[in-house]
Amino acid sequence: SSELTQDPAVSVALGQTVRITCQGDSLRSYYASWYQQKPGQAPVLVIYGKNNRPSGIPDRFSGSSSGNTASLTITGAQAEDEADYYCNSRDSSGNPPDVVFGGGTKLTVL
Amino acid sequence: QVQLQQWGAGLLKPSETLSLTCAVYGGSFSGYYWSWIRQPPGKGLEWIGEINHSGSTNYNPSLKSRVTISVDTSKNQFSLKLSSVTAADTAVYYCARGGVAAAGPYYYYYMDVWGKGTTVTVSS
């Protein structure tokens, strides 16, 4: 089955821009979705589709994709953005396609 | 606003069967995929499997031999059973609503509504 690969940890200075990436063959067929998870809480969808934000998600969160790599960009990171971030798609090699998650990226806001 | 409420036993002994249920409030059951996901302590998210409103299922190959997901559309509920549990199955278990759509040459899949999670501990 296809896998999604994320960097384990990323840091960003307060107010700066950070990009979190996700790589995998399934991303050539599926846009990634991105989830934010804070300690002790359920994941929250922050980006889906080409670059769509659910209601209530700040516009500093954006998504992009190129080839087998998807990116989540936070422009002007805030202290409350410190969290784990997971990418997700479906494994297009399967029938039916399985759901896959990346291993997660821990974002630290300095 | 759609909400998911989940419940089930939180403490199991090895070899027992884990059983969780998730109720869907405030929205339609049809047209979506209803998933179970788990997260072992300190680790990432692992998809367990999904079911749609007509009862078609899809399971993570690594868990397929032990997993059963079922649906009761009359109650807007879906359930997870995981047999022969071991300490490795200790995790927070989440239910979630998933959707699939097309966007030009691509598809996208998303999980937009999640339950609060149920902590399941397997210990003798």
JSON list of C-alpha atoms in Angstrom, two decimals:
[
{"chain": "A", "resi": 1, "resn": "SER", "atom": "CA", "xyz": [0.00, 0.00, 0.00]},
{"chain": "A", "resi": 2, "resn": "SER", "atom": "CA", "xyz": [1.01, 3.61, -0.53]},
{"chain": "A", "resi": 3, "resn": "GLU", "atom": "CA", "xyz": [2.54, 5.64, 2.28]},
{"chain": "A", "resi": 4, "resn": "LEU", "atom": "CA", "xyz": [2.63, 9.34, 3.11]},
{"chain": "A", "resi": 5, "resn": "THR", "atom": "CA", "xyz": [5.90, 10.73, 4.47]},
{"chain": "A", "resi": 6, "resn": "GLN", "atom": "CA", "xyz": [6.20, 13.80, 6.67]},
{"chain": "A", "resi": 7, "resn": "ASP", "atom": "CA", "xyz": [9.11, 15.40, 8.50]},
{"chain": "A", "resi": 8, "resn": "PRO", "atom": "CA", "xyz": [8.77, 14.52, 12.20]},
{"chain": "A", "resi": 9, "resn": "ALA", "atom": "CA", "xyz": [9.35, 18.04, 13.48]},
{"chain": "A", "resi": 10, "resn": "VAL", "atom": "CA", "xyz": [9.46, 21.61, 12.22]},
{"chain": "A", "resi": 11, "resn": "SER", "atom": "CA", "xyz": [9.93, 24.90, 14.05]},
{"chain": "A", "resi": 12, "resn": "VAL", "atom": "CA", "xyz": [9.02, 28.47, 13.15]},
{"chain": "A", "resi": 13, "resn": "ALA", "atom": "CA", "xyz": [9.55, 31.84, 14.77]},
{"chain": "A", "resi": 14, "resn": "LEU", "atom": "CA", "xyz": [6.42, 33.62, 15.89]},
{"chain": "A", "resi": 15, "resn": "GLY", "atom": "CA", "xyz": [4.91, 35.58, 12.99]},
{"chain": "A", "resi": 16, "resn": "GLN", "atom": "CA", "xyz": [7.02, 33.88, 10.33]},
{"chain": "A", "resi": 17, "resn": "THR", "atom": "CA", "xyz": [5.94, 31.51, 7.56]},
{"chain": "A", "resi": 18, "resn": "VAL", "atom": "CA", "xyz": [6.34, 27.75, 7.75]},
{"chain": "A", "resi": 19, "resn": "ARG", "atom": "CA", "xyz": [5.73, 24.99, 5.22]},
{"chain": "A", "resi": 20, "resn": "ILE", "atom": "CA", "xyz": [4.96, 21.41, 6.22]},
{"chain": "A", "resi": 21, "resn": "THR", "atom": "CA", "xyz": [5.30, 18.82, 3.48]},
{"chain": "A", "resi": 22, "resn": "CYS", "atom": "CA", "xyz": [3.84, 15.41, 2.74]},
{"chain": "A", "resi": 23, "resn": "GLN", "atom": "CA", "xyz": [5.13, 13.04, 0.06]},
{"chain": "A", "resi": 24, "resn": "GLY", "atom": "CA", "xyz": [3.56, 9.97, -1.46]},
{"chain": "A", "resi": 25, "resn": "ASP", "atom": "CA", "xyz": [2.56, 8.36, -4.72]},
{"chain": "A", "resi": 26, "resn": "SER", "atom": "CA", "xyz": [-1.14, 8.66, -3.89]},
{"chain": "A", "resi": 27, "resn": "LEU", "atom": "CA", "xyz": [-0.77, 12.44, -4.06]},
{"chain": "A", "resi": 28, "resn": "ARG", "atom": "CA", "xyz": [-0.46, 12.18, -7.83]},
{"chain": "A", "resi": 29, "resn": "SER", "atom": "CA", "xyz": [-4.19, 11.29, -7.85]},
{"chain": "A", "resi": 30, "resn": "TYR", "atom": "CA", "xyz": [-5.52, 12.78, -4.63]},
{"chain": "A", "resi": 31, "resn": "TYR", "atom": "CA", "xyz": [-5.12, 16.18, -3.07]},
{"chain": "A", "resi": 32, "resn": "ALA", "atom": "CA", "xyz": [-4.01, 15.84, 0.54]},
{"chain": "A", "resi": 33, "resn": "SER", "atom": "CA", "xyz": [-6.16, 16.89, 3.42]},
{"chain": "A", "resi": 34, "resn": "TRP", "atom": "CA", "xyz": [-4.49, 18.35, 6.50]},
{"chain": "A", "resi": 35, "resn": "TYR", "atom": "CA", "xyz": [-5.41, 18.03, 10.15]},
{"chain": "A", "resi": 36, "resn": "GLN", "atom": "CA", "xyz": [-4.27, 19.91, 13.23]},
{"chain": "A", "resi": 37, "resn": "GLN", "atom": "CA", "xyz": [-4.16, 18.03, 16.52]},
{"chain": "A", "resi": 38, "resn": "LYS", "atom": "CA", "xyz": [-3.46, 19.61, 19.87]},
{"chain": "A", "resi": 39, "resn": "PRO", "atom": "CA", "xyz": [-2.64, 17.52, 22.97]},
{"chain": "A", "resi": 40, "resn": "GLY", "atom": "CA", "xyz": [-5.62, 15.64, 24.32]},
{"chain": "A", "resi": 41, "resn": "GLN", "atom": "CA", "xyz": [-7.89, 16.69, 21.47]},
{"chain": "A", "resi": 42, "resn": "ALA", "atom": "CA", "xyz": [-9.31, 15.10, 18.36]},
{"chain": "A", "resi": 43, "resn": "PRO", "atom": "CA", "xyz": [-7.82, 16.12, 15.01]},
{"chain": "A", "resi": 44, "resn": "VAL", "atom": "CA", "xyz": [-9.37, 19.11, 13.25]},
{"chain": "A", "resi": 45, "resn": "LEU", "atom": "CA", "xyz": [-9.55, 19.44, 9.47]},
{"chain": "A", "resi": 46, "resn": "VAL", "atom": "CA", "xyz": [-7.73, 22.60, 8.36]},
{"chain": "A", "resi": 47, "resn": "ILE", "atom": "CA", "xyz": [-7.25, 22.14, 4.59]},
{"chain": "A", "resi": 48, "resn": "TYR", "atom": "CA", "xyz": [-8.96, 19.92, 2.02]},
{"chain": "A", "resi": 49, "resn": "GLY", "atom": "CA", "xyz": [-9.10, 19.70, -1.74]},
{"chain": "A", "resi": 50, "resn": "LYS", "atom": "CA", "xyz": [-6.93, 21.94, -3.87]},
{"chain": "A", "resi": 51, "resn": "ASN", "atom": "CA", "xyz": [-6.84, 24.66, -1.19]},
{"chain": "A", "resi": 52, "resn": "ASN", "atom": "CA", "xyz": [-10.08, 24.81, 0.80]},
{"chain": "A", "resi": 53, "resn": "ARG", "atom": "CA", "xyz": [-10.52, 25.82, 4.41]},
{"chain": "A", "resi": 54, "resn": "PRO", "atom": "CA", "xyz": [-13.46, 24.66, 6.52]},
{"chain": "A", "resi": 55, "resn": "SER", "atom": "CA", "xyz": [-15.47, 27.35, 8.21]},
{"chain": "A", "resi": 56, "resn": "GLY", "atom": "CA", "xyz": [-13.62, 28.82, 11.18]},
{"chain": "A", "resi": 57, "resn": "ILE", "atom": "CA", "xyz": [-10.10, 28.00, 9.99]},
{"chain": "A", "resi": 58, "resn": "PRO", "atom": "CA", "xyz": [-7.96, 31.16, 9.72]},
{"chain": "A", "resi": 59, "resn": "ASP", "atom": "CA", "xyz": [-6.83, 32.22, 6.27]},
{"chain": "A", "resi": 60, "resn": "ARG", "atom": "CA", "xyz": [-3.18, 32.02, 7.33]},
{"chain": "A", "resi": 61, "resn": "PHE", "atom": "CA", "xyz": [-3.53, 28.28, 6.57]},
{"chain": "A", "resi": 62, "resn": "SER", "atom": "CA", "xyz": [-3.18, 27.33, 2.91]},
{"chain": "A", "resi": 63, "resn": "GLY", "atom": "CA", "xyz": [-2.46, 24.23, 0.88]},
{"chain": "A", "resi": 64, "resn": "SER", "atom": "CA", "xyz": [-0.68, 23.45, -2.37]},
{"chain": "A", "resi": 65, "resn": "SER", "atom": "CA", "xyz": [0.40, 20.44, -4.36]},
{"chain": "A", "resi": 66, "resn": "SER", "atom": "CA", "xyz": [3.00, 19.53, -6.97]},
{"chain": "A", "resi": 67, "resn": "GLY", "atom": "CA", "xyz": [3.64, 16.05, -8.30]},
{"chain": "A", "resi": 68, "resn": "ASN", "atom": "CA", "xyz": [3.84, 13.66, -5.36]},
{"chain": "A", "resi": 69, "resn": "THR", "atom": "CA", "xyz": [4.24, 16.39, -2.74]},
{"chain": "A", "resi": 70, "resn": "ALA", "atom": "CA", "xyz": [1.59, 18.31, -0.84]},
{"chain": "A", "resi": 71, "resn": "SER", "atom": "CA", "xyz": [2.34, 21.29, 1.37]},
{"chain": "A", "resi": 72, "resn": "LEU", "atom": "CA", "xyz": [0.58, 23.04, 4.21]},
{"chain": "A", "resi": 73, "resn": "THR", "atom": "CA", "xyz": [1.72, 26.63, 4.65]},
{"chain": "A", "resi": 74, "resn": "ILE", "atom": "CA", "xyz": [1.07, 28.78, 7.70]},
{"chain": "A", "resi": 75, "resn": "THR", "atom": "CA", "xyz": [1.70, 32.43, 6.91]},
{"chain": "A", "resi": 76, "resn": "GLY", "atom": "CA", "xyz": [2.35, 34.42, 10.07]},
{"chain": "A", "resi": 77, "resn": "ALA", "atom": "CA", "xyz": [2.41, 31.53, 12.54]},
{"chain": "A", "resi": 78, "resn": "GLN", "atom": "CA", "xyz": [0.77, 32.17, 15.89]},
{"chain": "A", "resi": 79, "resn": "ALA", "atom": "CA", "xyz": [1.46, 30.57, 19.24]},
{"chain": "A", "resi": 80, "resn": "GLU", "atom": "CA", "xyz": [-1.84, 28.70, 19.03]},
{"chain": "A", "resi": 81, "resn": "ASP", "atom": "CA", "xyz": [-0.67, 27.00, 15.84]},
{"chain": "A", "resi": 82, "resn": "GLU", "atom": "CA", "xyz": [1.77, 24.87, 17.83]},
{"chain": "A", "resi": 83, "resn": "ALA", "atom": "CA", "xyz": [0.40, 21.36, 17.31]},
{"chain": "A", "resi": 84, "resn": "ASP", "atom": "CA", "xyz": [0.83, 18.11, 15.43]},
{"chain": "A", "resi": 85, "resn": "TYR", "atom": "CA", "xyz": [-0.15, 18.20, 11.77]},
{"chain": "A", "resi": 86, "resn": "TYR", "atom": "CA", "xyz": [-1.17, 15.16, 9.73]},
{"chain": "A", "resi": 87, "resn": "CYS", "atom": "CA", "xyz": [-1.72, 14.77, 6.01]},
{"chain": "A", "resi": 88, "resn": "ASN", "atom": "CA", "xyz": [-4.23, 12.28, 4.64]},
{"chain": "A", "resi": 89, "resn": "SER", "atom": "CA", "xyz": [-5.46, 10.93, 1.34]},
{"chain": "A", "resi": 90, "resn": "ARG", "atom": "CA", "xyz": [-6.56, 7.67, -0.20]},
{"chain": "A", "resi": 91, "resn": "ASP", "atom": "CA", "xyz": [-4.21, 5.08, -1.65]},
{"chain": "A", "resi": 92, "resn": "SER", "atom": "CA", "xyz": [-5.12, 5.14, -5.31]},
{"chain": "A", "resi": 93, "resn": "SER", "atom": "CA", "xyz": [-3.34, 1.83, -5.93]},
{"chain": "A", "resi": 94, "resn": "GLY", "atom": "CA", "xyz": [-5.98, -0.09, -4.02]},
{"chain": "A", "resi": 95, "resn": "ASN", "atom": "CA", "xyz": [-9.50, -1.15, -5.03]},
{"chain": "A", "resi": 96, "resn": "PRO", "atom": "CA", "xyz": [-11.26, 0.14, -3.09]},
{"chain": "A", "resi": 97, "resn": "PRO", "atom": "CA", "xyz": [-8.63, 2.71, -2.17]},
{"chain": "A", "resi": 98, "resn": "ASP", "atom": "CA", "xyz": [-7.53, 2.60, 1.46]},
{"chain": "A", "resi": 99, "resn": "VAL", "atom": "CA", "xyz": [-7.28, 5.67, 3.65]},
{"chain": "A", "resi": 100, "resn": "VAL", "atom": "CA", "xyz": [-3.72, 6.66, 4.53]},
{"chain": "A", "resi": 101, "resn": "PHE", "atom": "CA", "xyz": [-2.23, 9.13, 7.00]},
{"chain": "A", "resi": 102, "resn": "GLY", "atom": "CA", "xyz": [1.22, 10.63, 7.15]},
{"chain": "A", "resi": 103, "resn": "GLY", "atom": "CA", "xyz": [3.26, 10.04, 10.28]},
{"chain": "A", "resi": 104, "resn": "GLY", "atom": "CA", "xyz": [2.66, 13.59, 11.50]},
{"chain": "A", "resi": 105, "resn": "THR", "atom": "CA", "xyz": [4.78, 16.72, 11.94]},
{"chain": "A", "resi": 106, "resn": "LYS", "atom": "CA", "xyz": [5.20, 18.37, 15.31]},
{"chain": "A", "resi": 107, "resn": "LEU", "atom": "CA", "xyz": [5.21, 22.12, 14.81]},
{"chain": "A", "resi": 108, "resn": "THR", "atom": "CA", "xyz": [6.95, 24.25, 17.43]},
{"chain": "A", "resi": 109, "resn": "VAL", "atom": "CA", "xyz": [6.38, 28.02, 17.42]},
{"chain": "A", "resi": 110, "resn": "LEU", "atom": "CA", "xyz": [9.40, 29.76, 18.91]},
{"chain": "B", "resi": 1, "resn": "GLN", "atom": "CA", "xyz": [-24.18, 20.94, 12.73]},
{"chain": "B", "resi": 2, "resn": "VAL", "atom": "CA", "xyz": [-23.19, 17.30, 12.56]},
{"chain": "B", "resi": 3, "resn": "GLN", "atom": "CA", "xyz": [-21.83, 15.77, 15.75]},
{"chain": "B", "resi": 4, "resn": "LEU", "atom": "CA", "xyz": [-20.44, 12.32, 16.49]},
{"chain": "B", "resi": 5, "resn": "GLN", "atom": "CA", "xyz": [-20.87, 10.78, 19.91]},
{"chain": "B", "resi": 6, "resn": "GLN", "atom": "CA", "xyz": [-18.92, 7.63, 20.64]},
{"chain": "B", "resi": 7, "resn": "TRP", "atom": "CA", "xyz": [-18.88, 5.18, 23.49]},
{"chain": "B", "resi": 8, "resn": "GLY", "atom": "CA", "xyz": [-17.63, 1.75, 24.52]},
{"chain": "B", "resi": 9, "resn": "ALA", "atom": "CA", "xyz": [-15.61, -0.19, 27.05]},
{"chain": "B", "resi": 10, "resn": "GLY", "atom": "CA", "xyz": [-12.34, 1.46, 28.01]},
{"chain": "B", "resi": 11, "resn": "LEU", "atom": "CA", "xyz": [-10.53, -1.40, 29.75]},
{"chain": "B", "resi": 12, "resn": "LEU", "atom": "CA", "xyz": [-10.06, -4.81, 28.21]},
{"chain": "B", "resi": 13, "resn": "LYS", "atom": "CA", "xyz": [-8.03, -7.92, 28.97]},
{"chain": "B", "resi": 14, "resn": "PRO", "atom": "CA", "xyz": [-5.85, -9.56, 26.31]},
{"chain": "B", "resi": 15, "resn": "SER", "atom": "CA", "xyz": [-7.81, -11.79, 23.91]},
{"chain": "B", "resi": 16, "resn": "GLU", "atom": "CA", "xyz": [-11.10, -9.93, 24.53]},
{"chain": "B", "resi": 17, "resn": "THR", "atom": "CA", "xyz": [-13.07, -8.09, 21.83]},
{"chain": "B", "resi": 18, "resn": "LEU", "atom": "CA", "xyz": [-13.07, -4.31, 21.66]},
{"chain": "B", "resi": 19, "resn": "SER", "atom": "CA", "xyz": [-16.50, -2.87, 20.93]},
{"chain": "B", "resi": 20, "resn": "LEU", "atom": "CA", "xyz": [-17.23, 0.80, 20.20]},
{"chain": "B", "resi": 21, "resn": "THR", "atom": "CA", "xyz": [-20.25, 2.61, 18.78]},
{"chain": "B", "resi": 22, "resn": "CYS", "atom": "CA", "xyz": [-20.52, 6.04, 17.18]},
{"chain": "B", "resi": 23, "resn": "ALA", "atom": "CA", "xyz": [-23.83, 7.89, 16.80]},
{"chain": "B", "resi": 24, "resn": "VAL", "atom": "CA", "xyz": [-24.36, 10.55, 14.14]},
{"chain": "B", "resi": 25, "resn": "TYR", "atom": "CA", "xyz": [-26.46, 13.56, 15.15]},
{"chain": "B", "resi": 26, "resn": "GLY", "atom": "CA", "xyz": [-27.67, 16.44, 13.03]},
{"chain": "B", "resi": 27, "resn": "GLY", "atom": "CA", "xyz": [-26.90, 15.19, 9.56]},
{"chain": "B", "resi": 28, "resn": "SER", "atom": "CA", "xyz": [-27.50, 12.63, 6.87]},
{"chain": "B", "resi": 29, "resn": "PHE", "atom": "CA", "xyz": [-25.92, 9.24, 7.10]},
{"chain": "B", "resi": 30, "resn": "SER", "atom": "CA", "xyz": [-25.89, 8.65, 3.35]},
{"chain": "B", "resi": 31, "resn": "GLY", "atom": "CA", "xyz": [-23.29, 9.96, 0.94]},
{"chain": "B", "resi": 32, "resn": "TYR", "atom": "CA", "xyz": [-20.37, 9.65, 3.34]},
{"chain": "B", "resi": 33, "resn": "TYR", "atom": "CA", "xyz": [-17.79, 7.16, 4.55]},
{"chain": "B", "resi": 34, "resn": "TRP", "atom": "CA", "xyz": [-17.83, 6.49, 8.29]},
{"chain": "B", "resi": 35, "resn": "SER", "atom": "CA", "xyz": [-14.41, 5.62, 9.63]},
{"chain": "B", "resi": 36, "resn": "TRP", "atom": "CA", "xyz": [-12.64, 4.43, 12.72]},
{"chain": "B", "resi": 37, "resn": "ILE", "atom": "CA", "xyz": [-9.14, 5.72, 13.41]},
{"chain": "B", "resi": 38, "resn": "ARG", "atom": "CA", "xyz": [-6.86, 5.01, 16.35]},
{"chain": "B", "resi": 39, "resn": "GLN", "atom": "CA", "xyz": [-3.86, 6.67, 17.93]},
{"chain": "B", "resi": 40, "resn": "PRO", "atom": "CA", "xyz": [-1.53, 4.74, 20.26]},
{"chain": "B", "resi": 41, "resn": "PRO", "atom": "CA", "xyz": [0.01, 6.77, 23.08]},
{"chain": "B", "resi": 42, "resn": "GLY", "atom": "CA", "xyz": [2.58, 9.20, 21.71]},
{"chain": "B", "resi": 43, "resn": "LYS", "atom": "CA", "xyz": [2.13, 7.98, 18.13]},
{"chain": "B", "resi": 44, "resn": "GLY", "atom": "CA", "xyz": [0.38, 9.00, 14.94]},
{"chain": "B", "resi": 45, "resn": "LEU", "atom": "CA", "xyz": [-3.04, 8.31, 13.46]},
{"chain": "B", "resi": 46, "resn": "GLU", "atom": "CA", "xyz": [-3.85, 4.87, 12.04]},
{"chain": "B", "resi": 47, "resn": "TRP", "atom": "CA", "xyz": [-6.91, 4.25, 9.91]},
{"chain": "B", "resi": 48, "resn": "ILE", "atom": "CA", "xyz": [-8.77, 1.11, 10.96]},
{"chain": "B", "resi": 49, "resn": "GLY", "atom": "CA", "xyz": [-11.56, 0.93, 8.42]},
{"chain": "B", "resi": 50, "resn": "GLU", "atom": "CA", "xyz": [-14.74, 2.47, 7.05]},
{"chain": "B", "resi": 51, "resn": "ILE", "atom": "CA", "xyz": [-18.34, 1.75, 6.11]},
{"chain": "B", "resi": 52, "resn": "ASN", "atom": "CA", "xyz": [-20.86, 3.58, 3.97]},
{"chain": "B", "resi": 53, "resn": "HIS", "atom": "CA", "xyz": [-24.61, 3.90, 4.45]},
{"chain": "B", "resi": 54, "resn": "SER", "atom": "CA", "xyz": [-25.32, 0.80, 2.38]},
{"chain": "B", "resi": 55, "resn": "GLY", "atom": "CA", "xyz": [-22.99, -1.31, 4.51]},
{"chain": "B", "resi": 56, "resn": "SER", "atom": "CA", "xyz": [-20.02, -1.63, 2.18]},
{"chain": "B", "resi": 57, "resn": "THR", "atom": "CA", "xyz": [-16.83, -1.91, 4.19]},
{"chain": "B", "resi": 58, "resn": "ASN", "atom": "CA", "xyz": [-13.12, -1.33, 3.62]},
{"chain": "B", "resi": 59, "resn": "TYR", "atom": "CA", "xyz": [-10.49, -2.28, 6.18]},
{"chain": "B", "resi": 60, "resn": "ASN", "atom": "CA", "xyz": [-6.84, -1.55, 6.80]},
{"chain": "B", "resi": 61, "resn": "PRO", "atom": "CA", "xyz": [-5.06, -4.65, 5.48]},
{"chain": "B", "resi": 62, "resn": "SER", "atom": "CA", "xyz": [-2.93, -4.86, 8.63]},
{"chain": "B", "resi": 63, "resn": "LEU", "atom": "CA", "xyz": [-6.05, -5.22, 10.83]},
{"chain": "B", "resi": 64, "resn": "LYS", "atom": "CA", "xyz": [-8.51, -6.81, 8.41]},
{"chain": "B", "resi": 65, "resn": "SER", "atom": "CA", "xyz": [-8.49, -10.27, 9.99]},
{"chain": "B", "resi": 66, "resn": "ARG", "atom": "CA", "xyz": [-9.67, -8.88, 13.36]},
{"chain": "B", "resi": 67, "resn": "VAL", "atom": "CA", "xyz": [-11.94, -5.97, 12.39]},
{"chain": "B", "resi": 68, "resn": "THR", "atom": "CA", "xyz": [-15.66, -5.77, 11.78]},
{"chain": "B", "resi": 69, "resn": "ILE", "atom": "CA", "xyz": [-17.43, -2.48, 11.15]},
{"chain": "B", "resi": 70, "resn": "SER", "atom": "CA", "xyz": [-21.22, -2.47, 10.95]},
{"chain": "B", "resi": 71, "resn": "VAL", "atom": "CA", "xyz": [-23.95, 0.12, 10.51]},
{"chain": "B", "resi": 72, "resn": "ASP", "atom": "CA", "xyz": [-27.45, 0.59, 11.88]},
{"chain": "B", "resi": 73, "resn": "THR", "atom": "CA", "xyz": [-29.02, 3.22, 9.64]},
{"chain": "B", "resi": 74, "resn": "SER", "atom": "CA", "xyz": [-32.27, 3.20, 11.64]},
{"chain": "B", "resi": 75, "resn": "LYS", "atom": "CA", "xyz": [-30.32, 4.60, 14.58]},
{"chain": "B", "resi": 76, "resn": "ASN", "atom": "CA", "xyz": [-27.72, 6.55, 12.57]},
{"chain": "B", "resi": 77, "resn": "GLN", "atom": "CA", "xyz": [-24.99, 4.57, 14.28]},
{"chain": "B", "resi": 78, "resn": "PHE", "atom": "CA", "xyz": [-21.97, 2.59, 13.21]},
{"chain": "B", "resi": 79, "resn": "SER", "atom": "CA", "xyz": [-19.86, 0.25, 15.29]},
{"chain": "B", "resi": 80, "resn": "LEU", "atom": "CA", "xyz": [-16.38, -1.22, 15.53]},
{"chain": "B", "resi": 81, "resn": "LYS", "atom": "CA", "xyz": [-15.41, -4.64, 16.78]},
{"chain": "B", "resi": 82, "resn": "LEU", "atom": "CA", "xyz": [-11.75, -5.62, 17.09]},
{"chain": "B", "resi": 83, "resn": "SER", "atom": "CA", "xyz": [-11.15, -9.18, 18.22]},
{"chain": "B", "resi": 84, "resn": "SER", "atom": "CA", "xyz": [-8.29, -10.81, 20.11]},
{"chain": "B", "resi": 85, "resn": "VAL", "atom": "CA", "xyz": [-6.89, -7.56, 21.45]},
{"chain": "B", "resi": 86, "resn": "THR", "atom": "CA", "xyz": [-3.38, -7.26, 22.86]},
{"chain": "B", "resi": 87, "resn": "ALA", "atom": "CA", "xyz": [-1.47, -4.47, 24.57]},
{"chain": "B", "resi": 88, "resn": "ALA", "atom": "CA", "xyz": [-0.55, -3.19, 21.09]},
{"chain": "B", "resi": 89, "resn": "ASP", "atom": "CA", "xyz": [-4.21, -2.23, 20.59]},
{"chain": "B", "resi": 90, "resn": "THR", "atom": "CA", "xyz": [-4.06, 0.24, 23.47]},
{"chain": "B", "resi": 91, "resn": "ALA", "atom": "CA", "xyz": [-4.94, 3.58, 21.91]},
{"chain": "B", "resi": 92, "resn": "VAL", "atom": "CA", "xyz": [-7.41, 6.43, 21.65]},
{"chain": "B", "resi": 93, "resn": "TYR", "atom": "CA", "xyz": [-10.07, 5.39, 19.14]},
{"chain": "B", "resi": 94, "resn": "TYR", "atom": "CA", "xyz": [-11.87, 8.01, 17.07]},
{"chain": "B", "resi": 95, "resn": "CYS", "atom": "CA", "xyz": [-14.86, 7.82, 14.77]},
{"chain": "B", "resi": 96, "resn": "ALA", "atom": "CA", "xyz": [-15.03, 10.27, 11.87]},
{"chain": "B", "resi": 97, "resn": "ARG", "atom": "CA", "xyz": [-17.09, 11.25, 8.84]},
{"chain": "B", "resi": 98, "resn": "GLY", "atom": "CA", "xyz": [-15.29, 11.09, 5.53]},
{"chain": "B", "resi": 99, "resn": "GLY", "atom": "CA", "xyz": [-16.16, 12.50, 2.14]},
{"chain": "B", "resi": 100, "resn": "VAL", "atom": "CA", "xyz": [-14.78, 12.10, -1.36]},
{"chain": "B", "resi": 101, "resn": "ALA", "atom": "CA", "xyz": [-15.10, 14.56, -4.22]},
{"chain": "B", "resi": 102, "resn": "ALA", "atom": "CA", "xyz": [-13.53, 15.25, -7.59]},
{"chain": "B", "resi": 103, "resn": "ALA", "atom": "CA", "xyz": [-11.63, 18.42, -8.44]},
{"chain": "B", "resi": 104, "resn": "GLY", "atom": "CA", "xyz": [-10.60, 18.43, -12.07]},
{"chain": "B", "resi": 105, "resn": "PRO", "atom": "CA", "xyz": [-8.20, 15.55, -12.72]},
{"chain": "B", "resi": 106, "resn": "TYR", "atom": "CA", "xyz": [-7.78, 14.92, -9.01]},
{"chain": "B", "resi": 107, "resn": "TYR", "atom": "CA", "xyz": [-9.88, 13.53, -6.22]},
{"chain": "B", "resi": 108, "resn": "TYR", "atom": "CA", "xyz": [-9.80, 14.58, -2.64]},
{"chain": "B", "resi": 109, "resn": "TYR", "atom": "CA", "xyz": [-10.77, 12.81, 0.56]},
{"chain": "B", "resi": 110, "resn": "TYR", "atom": "CA", "xyz": [-11.36, 14.49, 3.88]},
{"chain": "B", "resi": 111, "resn": "MET", "atom": "CA", "xyz": [-12.56, 13.74, 7.38]},
{"chain": "B", "resi": 112, "resn": "ASP", "atom": "CA", "xyz": [-14.48, 16.80, 8.49]},
{"chain": "B", "resi": 113, "resn": "VAL", "atom": "CA", "xyz": [-16.27, 15.63, 11.63]},
{"chain": "B", "resi": 114, "resn": "TRP", "atom": "CA", "xyz": [-14.63, 13.66, 14.42]},
{"chain": "B", "resi": 115, "resn": "GLY", "atom": "CA", "xyz": [-15.78, 12.12, 17.66]},
{"chain": "B", "resi": 116, "resn": "LYS", "atom": "CA", "xyz": [-14.04, 13.16, 20.87]},
{"chain": "B", "resi": 117, "resn": "GLY", "atom": "CA", "xyz": [-12.21, 9.85, 21.15]},
{"chain": "B", "resi": 118, "resn": "THR", "atom": "CA", "xyz": [-12.39, 6.88, 23.49]},
{"chain": "B", "resi": 119, "resn": "THR", "atom": "CA", "xyz": [-9.34, 5.70, 25.39]},
{"chain": "B", "resi": 120, "resn": "VAL", "atom": "CA", "xyz": [-9.04, 1.93, 25.26]},
{"chain": "B", "resi": 121, "resn": "THR", "atom": "CA", "xyz": [-6.48, 0.18, 27.44]},
{"chain": "B", "resi": 122, "resn": "VAL", "atom": "CA", "xyz": [-5.64, -3.49, 27.12]},
{"chain": "B", "resi": 123, "resn": "SER", "atom": "CA", "xyz": [-4.07, -4.90, 30.25]},
{"chain": "B", "resi": 124, "resn": "SER", "atom": "CA", "xyz": [-4.16, -8.11, 32.19]}
]
